[in-house]
Each structure stands twice: as structure tokens, then as C-alpha cells.
């Protein structure tokens, strides 16, 4: 994506952040990391931070998708509160995905306000039995990462939760399964992950590249 086009989107991030207000986080990213962010306190992220797990999956599966966006899926902010998230795909004229523009809305205080208003109108027992104010719910949710180490820690935890061994002491097949999971989730598209993952697994970067190559072959043509 050309630099002058990126600059235009950076200005849009600042504009939308000011117009929508502090409950709306606006994020511009390329295929590797966050380029610009407004109201980053919503998810605790900043410029240069890694992509979310959902963004990584989008990059893995939607590079040639005809869709222009994905709307109203669920994420979780740094304080544990649920967010309502939407992502617009930034594409080159030929349709190739080159970046993401995301808006993440923390509507928790509005739900709290709505509950308070209902409680003024009705006895507590009525409210509990008859009124349910629910947040948007979609299958799956998005996890935001403040830095690269947090992203890798989370991905490792998902794969090795049943193992008591340190990462570098895991058997070869377990290490390969970890690499496969990281690859399937697009983690290796993030700059800096190769040395981080190599260190965690106790292997050289060259060995990790061999693992990735093997994972690609085992996955077959379904993975680009």
C-alpha cells in the first residue's frame, strides 16, 4: 500500500477516534502490526503492537476474499469487558488485502446505565425475573495483545495446556503441533515471531523454518 494512502488512513483513524469518542477504539494495521490507533486504552494497545488473533486469521484466510468487511463480532478489552468489533478490509485495486481498519466499541457503561434505569422503574425482583439486557454475542471472540510476547504466550498456552513440560523440553511432534497451530493462526506473518518462537522451543531459527516447511507440506494445498 502506498505511503500517501497510508497517511490518509492514519488521519482517518485520528478523525474517527475524536468524532466517536473514548469508548470507540479505531485501529489501522498493515499485514504485520498496528500503524495507527486512537483511544487505545480500550484494548491497552499502541502503535507497533501485534495484530489480534482474529486479525491474524483474517490475513490467513481472507487475502483474496470478495468480502469488504466483517461486522459486530465479539472481542475482549484489557479490563476484561466485552467489545463489539468490526473490521473493514483495505484492498489494492486488484483485490489483494493490504491492511485492516478496525473499530472496537466498549459498550459496557451503556449496559450498566440501562440496568440502572430499569432498576429505577421496577423492583429488583421484577428486573431479575423479566428483564435481560444482553451484549452482542457471536461465535468465538477476539483477543487483543499489547505486545508480541503476550501473543506468543497465549498461542503456546492454547496448545500446551495439557503438558507439564517446559516448551523447550517437549517432544518433536509436540513442537511440530505448536508450530502448526501458530502457522494456522497466521502468527508467523507478524514480524519478530521467528526468534521469539525459536527461543521458546529451544531450537535454532533454521530448525524452526524447517518445521514451518514441514507443516506447509502436511497441510497440503488448502493453506496458501
PDB file of C-alpha atoms in Angstrom:
ATOM      1  CA  UNK A   1       0.000   0.000   0.000  1.00  0.00           C
ATOM      2  CA  UNK A   2       1.456   3.357  -0.991  1.00  0.00           C
ATOM      3  CA  UNK A   3       2.727   5.638   1.734  1.00  0.00           C
ATOM      4  CA  UNK A   4       0.446   8.578   0.833  1.00  0.00           C
ATOM      5  CA  UNK A   5      -2.575   6.259   1.045  1.00  0.00           C
ATOM      6  CA  UNK A   6      -1.426   5.063   4.461  1.00  0.00           C
ATOM      7  CA  UNK A   7      -1.133   8.679   5.594  1.00  0.00           C
ATOM      8  CA  UNK A   8      -4.737   9.303   4.573  1.00  0.00           C
ATOM      9  CA  UNK A   9      -5.918   6.344   6.651  1.00  0.00           C
ATOM     10  CA  UNK A  10      -3.824   7.490   9.612  1.00  0.00           C
ATOM     11  CA  UNK A  11      -5.624  10.821   9.510  1.00  0.00           C
ATOM     12  CA  UNK A  12      -8.950   8.975   9.308  1.00  0.00           C
ATOM     13  CA  UNK A  13      -8.074   6.979  12.446  1.00  0.00           C
ATOM     14  CA  UNK A  14      -7.496  10.187  14.406  1.00  0.00           C
ATOM     15  CA  UNK A  15     -10.650  11.787  12.978  1.00  0.00           C
ATOM     16  CA  UNK A  16     -12.911   8.828  13.768  1.00  0.00           C
ATOM     17  CA  UNK A  17     -11.455   8.477  17.248  1.00  0.00           C
ATOM     18  CA  UNK A  18     -12.259  12.096  18.075  1.00  0.00           C
ATOM     19  CA  UNK A  19     -15.723  12.010  16.499  1.00  0.00           C
ATOM     20  CA  UNK A  20     -16.872   8.710  18.022  1.00  0.00           C
ATOM     21  CA  UNK A  21     -15.401   9.342  21.473  1.00  0.00           C
ATOM     22  CA  UNK A  22     -13.324   7.463  24.042  1.00  0.00           C
ATOM     23  CA  UNK A  23     -15.448   4.286  24.026  1.00  0.00           C
ATOM     24  CA  UNK A  24     -14.506   3.608  20.404  1.00  0.00           C
ATOM     25  CA  UNK A  25     -11.048   2.319  19.599  1.00  0.00           C
ATOM     26  CA  UNK A  26     -10.037   2.863  15.961  1.00  0.00           C
ATOM     27  CA  UNK A  27      -7.099   0.841  14.654  1.00  0.00           C
ATOM     28  CA  UNK A  28      -5.205   0.856  11.356  1.00  0.00           C
ATOM     29  CA  UNK A  29      -2.837  -2.028  10.669  1.00  0.00           C
ATOM     30  CA  UNK A  30      -0.906  -3.435   7.770  1.00  0.00           C
ATOM     31  CA  UNK A  31      -0.250  -7.164   7.447  1.00  0.00           C
ATOM     32  CA  UNK A  32       2.209  -7.156  10.343  1.00  0.00           C
ATOM     33  CA  UNK A  33       1.444  -4.655  13.106  1.00  0.00           C
ATOM     34  CA  UNK A  34      -0.549  -1.612  14.256  1.00  0.00           C
ATOM     35  CA  UNK A  35       0.254   1.540  12.247  1.00  0.00           C
ATOM     36  CA  UNK A  36      -2.101   3.985  13.952  1.00  0.00           C
ATOM     37  CA  UNK A  37      -4.537   3.796  16.849  1.00  0.00           C
ATOM     38  CA  UNK A  38      -6.974   6.162  18.543  1.00  0.00           C
ATOM     39  CA  UNK A  39      -8.370   5.548  22.052  1.00  0.00           C
ATOM     40  CA  UNK A  40      -6.009   2.637  22.565  1.00  0.00           C
ATOM     41  CA  UNK A  41      -6.957   2.491  26.244  1.00  0.00           C
ATOM     42  CA  UNK A  42      -9.953   0.368  25.209  1.00  0.00           C
ATOM     43  CA  UNK A  43      -7.753  -2.649  24.445  1.00  0.00           C
ATOM     44  CA  UNK A  44      -4.480  -1.456  26.012  1.00  0.00           C
ATOM     45  CA  UNK A  45      -2.580  -1.443  22.706  1.00  0.00           C
ATOM     46  CA  UNK A  46      -0.351   1.078  20.965  1.00  0.00           C
ATOM     47  CA  UNK A  47       1.388   1.709  17.643  1.00  0.00           C
ATOM     48  CA  UNK A  48       3.771  -1.103  16.737  1.00  0.00           C
ATOM     49  CA  UNK A  49       1.825  -3.715  18.698  1.00  0.00           C
ATOM     50  CA  UNK A  50       0.892  -7.094  17.169  1.00  0.00           C
ATOM     51  CA  UNK A  51      -2.375  -7.932  15.492  1.00  0.00           C
ATOM     52  CA  UNK A  52      -5.192  -9.665  17.356  1.00  0.00           C
ATOM     53  CA  UNK A  53      -5.851 -13.372  16.874  1.00  0.00           C
ATOM     54  CA  UNK A  54      -8.890 -12.570  14.729  1.00  0.00           C
ATOM     55  CA  UNK A  55      -6.866 -10.197  12.530  1.00  0.00           C
ATOM     56  CA  UNK A  56      -4.241 -12.895  12.067  1.00  0.00           C
ATOM     57  CA  UNK A  57      -6.899 -15.378  10.977  1.00  0.00           C
ATOM     58  CA  UNK A  58      -8.355 -12.802   8.581  1.00  0.00           C
ATOM     59  CA  UNK A  59      -4.952 -12.359   6.982  1.00  0.00           C
ATOM     60  CA  UNK A  60      -4.600 -16.124   6.745  1.00  0.00           C
ATOM     61  CA  UNK A  61      -7.983 -16.821   5.145  1.00  0.00           C
ATOM     62  CA  UNK A  62      -9.286 -13.596   3.559  1.00  0.00           C
ATOM     63  CA  UNK A  63      -6.393 -12.312   1.460  1.00  0.00           C
ATOM     64  CA  UNK A  64      -8.393 -12.914  -1.732  1.00  0.00           C
ATOM     65  CA  UNK A  65     -11.878 -12.744  -0.225  1.00  0.00           C
ATOM     66  CA  UNK A  66     -14.533 -10.729  -2.044  1.00  0.00           C
ATOM     67  CA  UNK A  67     -15.958  -9.557   1.293  1.00  0.00           C
ATOM     68  CA  UNK A  68     -15.356  -5.914   2.150  1.00  0.00           C
ATOM     69  CA  UNK A  69     -15.773  -6.220   5.917  1.00  0.00           C
ATOM     70  CA  UNK A  70     -16.792  -8.313   8.903  1.00  0.00           C
ATOM     71  CA  UNK A  71     -19.204  -6.755  11.403  1.00  0.00           C
ATOM     72  CA  UNK A  72     -20.249  -6.982  15.046  1.00  0.00           C
ATOM     73  CA  UNK A  73     -18.126  -9.826  16.337  1.00  0.00           C
ATOM     74  CA  UNK A  74     -17.048 -10.091  19.952  1.00  0.00           C
ATOM     75  CA  UNK A  75     -13.735  -9.033  21.456  1.00  0.00           C
ATOM     76  CA  UNK A  76     -12.421  -8.516  24.962  1.00  0.00           C
ATOM     77  CA  UNK A  77     -10.773  -5.341  26.267  1.00  0.00           C
ATOM     78  CA  UNK A  78      -7.795  -5.065  28.603  1.00  0.00           C
ATOM     79  CA  UNK A  79     -10.140  -4.785  31.582  1.00  0.00           C
ATOM     80  CA  UNK A  80     -11.954  -7.985  30.610  1.00  0.00           C
ATOM     81  CA  UNK A  81     -15.036  -6.179  29.310  1.00  0.00           C
ATOM     82  CA  UNK A  82     -16.596  -7.391  26.076  1.00  0.00           C
ATOM     83  CA  UNK A  83     -16.203  -5.251  22.970  1.00  0.00           C
ATOM     84  CA  UNK A  84     -18.272  -5.009  19.808  1.00  0.00           C
ATOM     85  CA  UNK A  85     -15.817  -5.189  16.916  1.00  0.00           C
ATOM     86  CA  UNK A  86     -15.963  -4.527  13.183  1.00  0.00           C
ATOM     87  CA  UNK A  87     -13.200  -4.682  10.572  1.00  0.00           C
ATOM     88  CA  UNK A  88     -13.007  -3.110   7.117  1.00  0.00           C
ATOM     89  CA  UNK A  89     -10.636  -4.762   4.630  1.00  0.00           C
ATOM     90  CA  UNK A  90      -8.260  -2.356   2.872  1.00  0.00           C
ATOM     91  CA  UNK A  91      -7.502  -3.758  -0.568  1.00  0.00           C
ATOM     92  CA  UNK A  92      -5.405  -2.871  -3.581  1.00  0.00           C
ATOM     93  CA  UNK A  93      -7.227  -2.240  -6.904  1.00  0.00           C
ATOM     94  CA  UNK A  94      -6.778  -5.914  -7.846  1.00  0.00           C
ATOM     95  CA  UNK A  95      -8.475  -7.054  -4.626  1.00  0.00           C
ATOM     96  CA  UNK A  96      -5.355  -8.097  -2.690  1.00  0.00           C
ATOM     97  CA  UNK A  97      -5.684  -7.484   1.059  1.00  0.00           C
ATOM     98  CA  UNK A  98      -3.147  -4.915   2.264  1.00  0.00           C
ATOM     99  CA  UNK A  99      -4.449  -3.644   5.578  1.00  0.00           C
ATOM    100  CA  UNK A 100      -7.265  -3.535   8.126  1.00  0.00           C
ATOM    101  CA  UNK A 101      -9.285  -0.683   9.596  1.00  0.00           C
ATOM    102  CA  UNK A 102     -10.961  -1.802  12.836  1.00  0.00           C
ATOM    103  CA  UNK A 103     -13.440  -0.164  15.194  1.00  0.00           C
ATOM    104  CA  UNK A 104     -13.868  -1.717  18.647  1.00  0.00           C
ATOM    105  CA  UNK A 105     -16.694  -0.379  20.801  1.00  0.00           C
ATOM    106  CA  UNK A 106     -16.765  -0.752  24.586  1.00  0.00           C
ATOM    107  CA  UNK A 107     -20.489  -0.503  25.313  1.00  0.00           C
ATOM    108  CA  UNK A 108     -20.253  -1.753  28.902  1.00  0.00           C
ATOM    109  CA  UNK A 109     -21.098   1.519  30.574  1.00  0.00           C
ATOM    110  CA  UNK A 110     -24.251   1.874  28.442  1.00  0.00           C
ATOM    111  CA  UNK A 111     -25.408  -1.575  29.546  1.00  0.00           C
ATOM    112  CA  UNK A 112     -24.721  -0.555  33.150  1.00  0.00           C
ATOM    113  CA  UNK A 113     -26.712   2.643  32.617  1.00  0.00           C
ATOM    114  CA  UNK A 114     -29.608   0.705  31.074  1.00  0.00           C
ATOM    115  CA  UNK A 115     -29.656  -1.669  34.048  1.00  0.00           C
ATOM    116  CA  UNK A 116     -29.728   1.314  36.414  1.00  0.00           C
ATOM    117  CA  UNK A 117     -32.646   2.911  34.556  1.00  0.00           C
ATOM    118  CA  UNK A 118     -34.652  -0.332  34.640  1.00  0.00           C
ATOM    119  CA  UNK A 119     -33.939  -0.724  38.350  1.00  0.00           C
ATOM    120  CA  UNK A 120     -35.454   2.734  38.978  1.00  0.00           C
ATOM    121  CA  UNK A 121     -38.652   1.742  37.176  1.00  0.00           C
ATOM    122  CA  UNK A 122     -39.133  -1.770  38.562  1.00  0.00           C
ATOM    123  CA  UNK A 123     -38.494  -3.647  41.811  1.00  0.00           C
ATOM    124  CA  UNK A 124     -35.291  -5.679  41.830  1.00  0.00           C
ATOM    125  CA  UNK A 125     -37.177  -8.983  41.748  1.00  0.00           C
ATOM    126  CA  UNK A 126     -39.059  -7.945  38.593  1.00  0.00           C
ATOM    127  CA  UNK A 127     -35.842  -6.846  36.939  1.00  0.00           C
ATOM    128  CA  UNK A 128     -34.102 -10.113  37.677  1.00  0.00           C
ATOM    129  CA  UNK A 129     -37.004 -12.277  36.518  1.00  0.00           C
ATOM    130  CA  UNK A 130     -38.285 -10.389  33.482  1.00  0.00           C
ATOM    131  CA  UNK A 131     -35.591  -8.111  32.021  1.00  0.00           C
ATOM    132  CA  UNK A 132     -32.378  -9.298  30.438  1.00  0.00           C
ATOM    133  CA  UNK A 133     -30.027  -6.836  28.760  1.00  0.00           C
ATOM    134  CA  UNK A 134     -27.505  -8.823  26.773  1.00  0.00           C
ATOM    135  CA  UNK A 135     -24.379  -7.806  24.926  1.00  0.00           C
ATOM    136  CA  UNK A 136     -23.761  -8.756  21.333  1.00  0.00           C
ATOM    137  CA  UNK A 137     -22.791 -12.399  21.066  1.00  0.00           C
ATOM    138  CA  UNK A 138     -21.096 -14.070  18.135  1.00  0.00           C
ATOM    139  CA  UNK A 139     -19.408 -17.431  17.788  1.00  0.00           C
ATOM    140  CA  UNK A 140     -15.849 -17.070  19.021  1.00  0.00           C
ATOM    141  CA  UNK A 141     -14.251 -13.891  20.279  1.00  0.00           C
ATOM    142  CA  UNK A 142     -11.250 -11.691  19.604  1.00  0.00           C
ATOM    143  CA  UNK A 143      -8.190 -11.455  21.817  1.00  0.00           C
ATOM    144  CA  UNK A 144      -6.067  -8.307  21.790  1.00  0.00           C
ATOM    145  CA  UNK A 145      -2.352  -8.390  22.558  1.00  0.00           C
ATOM    146  CA  UNK A 146      -0.337  -5.500  23.987  1.00  0.00           C
ATOM    147  CA  UNK A 147       2.964  -6.930  22.740  1.00  0.00           C
ATOM    148  CA  UNK A 148       4.485  -9.797  20.780  1.00  0.00           C
ATOM    149  CA  UNK A 149       5.417 -11.848  23.849  1.00  0.00           C
ATOM    150  CA  UNK A 150       1.816 -11.797  25.084  1.00  0.00           C
ATOM    151  CA  UNK A 151       0.579 -13.013  21.699  1.00  0.00           C
ATOM    152  CA  UNK A 152       3.057 -15.907  21.648  1.00  0.00           C
ATOM    153  CA  UNK A 153       2.369 -16.774  25.305  1.00  0.00           C
ATOM    154  CA  UNK A 154      -1.352 -17.056  24.543  1.00  0.00           C
ATOM    155  CA  UNK A 155      -0.817 -19.180  21.443  1.00  0.00           C
ATOM    156  CA  UNK A 156       1.535 -21.514  23.318  1.00  0.00           C
ATOM    157  CA  UNK A 157      -0.918 -21.815  26.213  1.00  0.00           C
ATOM    158  CA  UNK A 158      -3.695 -22.890  23.853  1.00  0.00           C
ATOM    159  CA  UNK A 159      -1.586 -25.761  22.519  1.00  0.00           C
ATOM    160  CA  UNK A 160       0.395 -26.873  25.577  1.00  0.00           C
ATOM    161  CA  UNK A 161      -2.271 -26.526  28.279  1.00  0.00           C
ATOM    162  CA  UNK A 162      -2.196 -30.286  28.914  1.00  0.00           C
ATOM    163  CA  UNK A 163       1.586 -30.556  29.219  1.00  0.00           C
ATOM    164  CA  UNK A 164       3.663 -30.018  32.338  1.00  0.00           C
ATOM    165  CA  UNK A 165       6.946 -29.917  30.402  1.00  0.00           C
ATOM    166  CA  UNK A 166       8.762 -26.674  29.616  1.00  0.00           C
ATOM    167  CA  UNK A 167       8.342 -25.658  25.976  1.00  0.00           C
ATOM    168  CA  UNK A 168      11.967 -26.435  25.087  1.00  0.00           C
ATOM    169  CA  UNK A 169      11.691 -29.967  26.551  1.00  0.00           C
ATOM    170  CA  UNK A 170       8.628 -31.008  24.551  1.00  0.00           C
ATOM    171  CA  UNK A 171       8.929 -33.968  22.149  1.00  0.00           C
ATOM    172  CA  UNK A 172       9.478 -33.247  18.461  1.00  0.00           C
ATOM    173  CA  UNK A 173       5.864 -33.984  17.469  1.00  0.00           C
ATOM    174  CA  UNK A 174       4.520 -31.661  20.174  1.00  0.00           C
ATOM    175  CA  UNK A 175       6.821 -28.900  18.969  1.00  0.00           C
ATOM    176  CA  UNK A 176       5.614 -29.512  15.430  1.00  0.00           C
ATOM    177  CA  UNK A 177       1.992 -29.294  16.613  1.00  0.00           C
ATOM    178  CA  UNK A 178       2.749 -25.935  18.235  1.00  0.00           C
ATOM    179  CA  UNK A 179       4.331 -24.648  15.030  1.00  0.00           C
ATOM    180  CA  UNK A 180       1.330 -25.925  13.072  1.00  0.00           C
ATOM    181  CA  UNK A 181      -1.106 -24.098  15.368  1.00  0.00           C
ATOM    182  CA  UNK A 182       0.903 -20.880  15.179  1.00  0.00           C
ATOM    183  CA  UNK A 183       1.058 -21.180  11.401  1.00  0.00           C
ATOM    184  CA  UNK A 184      -2.662 -21.917  11.050  1.00  0.00           C
ATOM    185  CA  UNK A 185      -3.411 -18.766  13.069  1.00  0.00           C
ATOM    186  CA  UNK A 186      -1.123 -16.600  10.941  1.00  0.00           C
ATOM    187  CA  UNK A 187       1.328 -15.868  13.762  1.00  0.00           C
ATOM    188  CA  UNK A 188       4.385 -16.091  11.528  1.00  0.00           C
ATOM    189  CA  UNK A 189       3.116 -13.163   9.460  1.00  0.00           C
ATOM    190  CA  UNK A 190       3.963 -10.941  12.451  1.00  0.00           C
ATOM    191  CA  UNK A 191       7.472  -9.516  12.375  1.00  0.00           C
ATOM    192  CA  UNK A 192       9.774 -10.798  15.107  1.00  0.00           C
ATOM    193  CA  UNK A 193       7.997 -14.076  15.820  1.00  0.00           C
ATOM    194  CA  UNK A 194      10.700 -16.367  14.412  1.00  0.00           C
ATOM    195  CA  UNK A 195      13.360 -15.564  17.068  1.00  0.00           C
ATOM    196  CA  UNK A 196      10.718 -15.468  19.834  1.00  0.00           C
ATOM    197  CA  UNK A 197       9.253 -18.856  18.938  1.00  0.00           C
ATOM    198  CA  UNK A 198      12.706 -20.372  18.326  1.00  0.00           C
ATOM    199  CA  UNK A 199      13.803 -19.358  21.809  1.00  0.00           C
ATOM    200  CA  UNK A 200      10.636 -20.738  23.390  1.00  0.00           C
ATOM    201  CA  UNK A 201      11.041 -24.089  21.632  1.00  0.00           C
ATOM    202  CA  UNK A 202      14.776 -24.283  22.243  1.00  0.00           C
ATOM    203  CA  UNK A 203      15.604 -24.655  18.534  1.00  0.00           C
ATOM    204  CA  UNK A 204      17.513 -22.545  16.034  1.00  0.00           C
ATOM    205  CA  UNK A 205      15.752 -20.253  13.562  1.00  0.00           C
ATOM    206  CA  UNK A 206      16.867 -22.578  10.751  1.00  0.00           C
ATOM    207  CA  UNK A 207      15.230 -25.531  12.513  1.00  0.00           C
ATOM    208  CA  UNK A 208      12.038 -23.557  13.026  1.00  0.00           C
ATOM    209  CA  UNK A 209      11.922 -22.717   9.315  1.00  0.00           C
ATOM    210  CA  UNK A 210      12.228 -26.451   8.600  1.00  0.00           C
ATOM    211  CA  UNK A 211       9.305 -27.096  10.965  1.00  0.00           C
ATOM    212  CA  UNK A 212       7.232 -24.467   9.137  1.00  0.00           C
ATOM    213  CA  UNK A 213       8.122 -26.003   5.772  1.00  0.00           C
ATOM    214  CA  UNK A 214       7.035 -29.443   7.012  1.00  0.00           C
ATOM    215  CA  UNK A 215       3.783 -28.012   8.380  1.00  0.00           C
ATOM    216  CA  UNK A 216       3.024 -26.446   4.995  1.00  0.00           C
ATOM    217  CA  UNK A 217       3.602 -29.765   3.228  1.00  0.00           C
ATOM    218  CA  UNK A 218       1.450 -31.704   5.703  1.00  0.00           C
ATOM    219  CA  UNK A 219      -1.343 -29.137   5.428  1.00  0.00           C
ATOM    220  CA  UNK A 220      -1.474 -29.556   1.671  1.00  0.00           C
ATOM    221  CA  UNK A 221      -2.725 -27.043  -0.929  1.00  0.00           C
ATOM    222  CA  UNK A 222      -5.592 -25.734   1.225  1.00  0.00           C
ATOM    223  CA  UNK A 223      -3.156 -23.373   3.010  1.00  0.00           C
ATOM    224  CA  UNK A 224      -1.594 -20.706   0.765  1.00  0.00           C
TER     225      UNK A 224
END
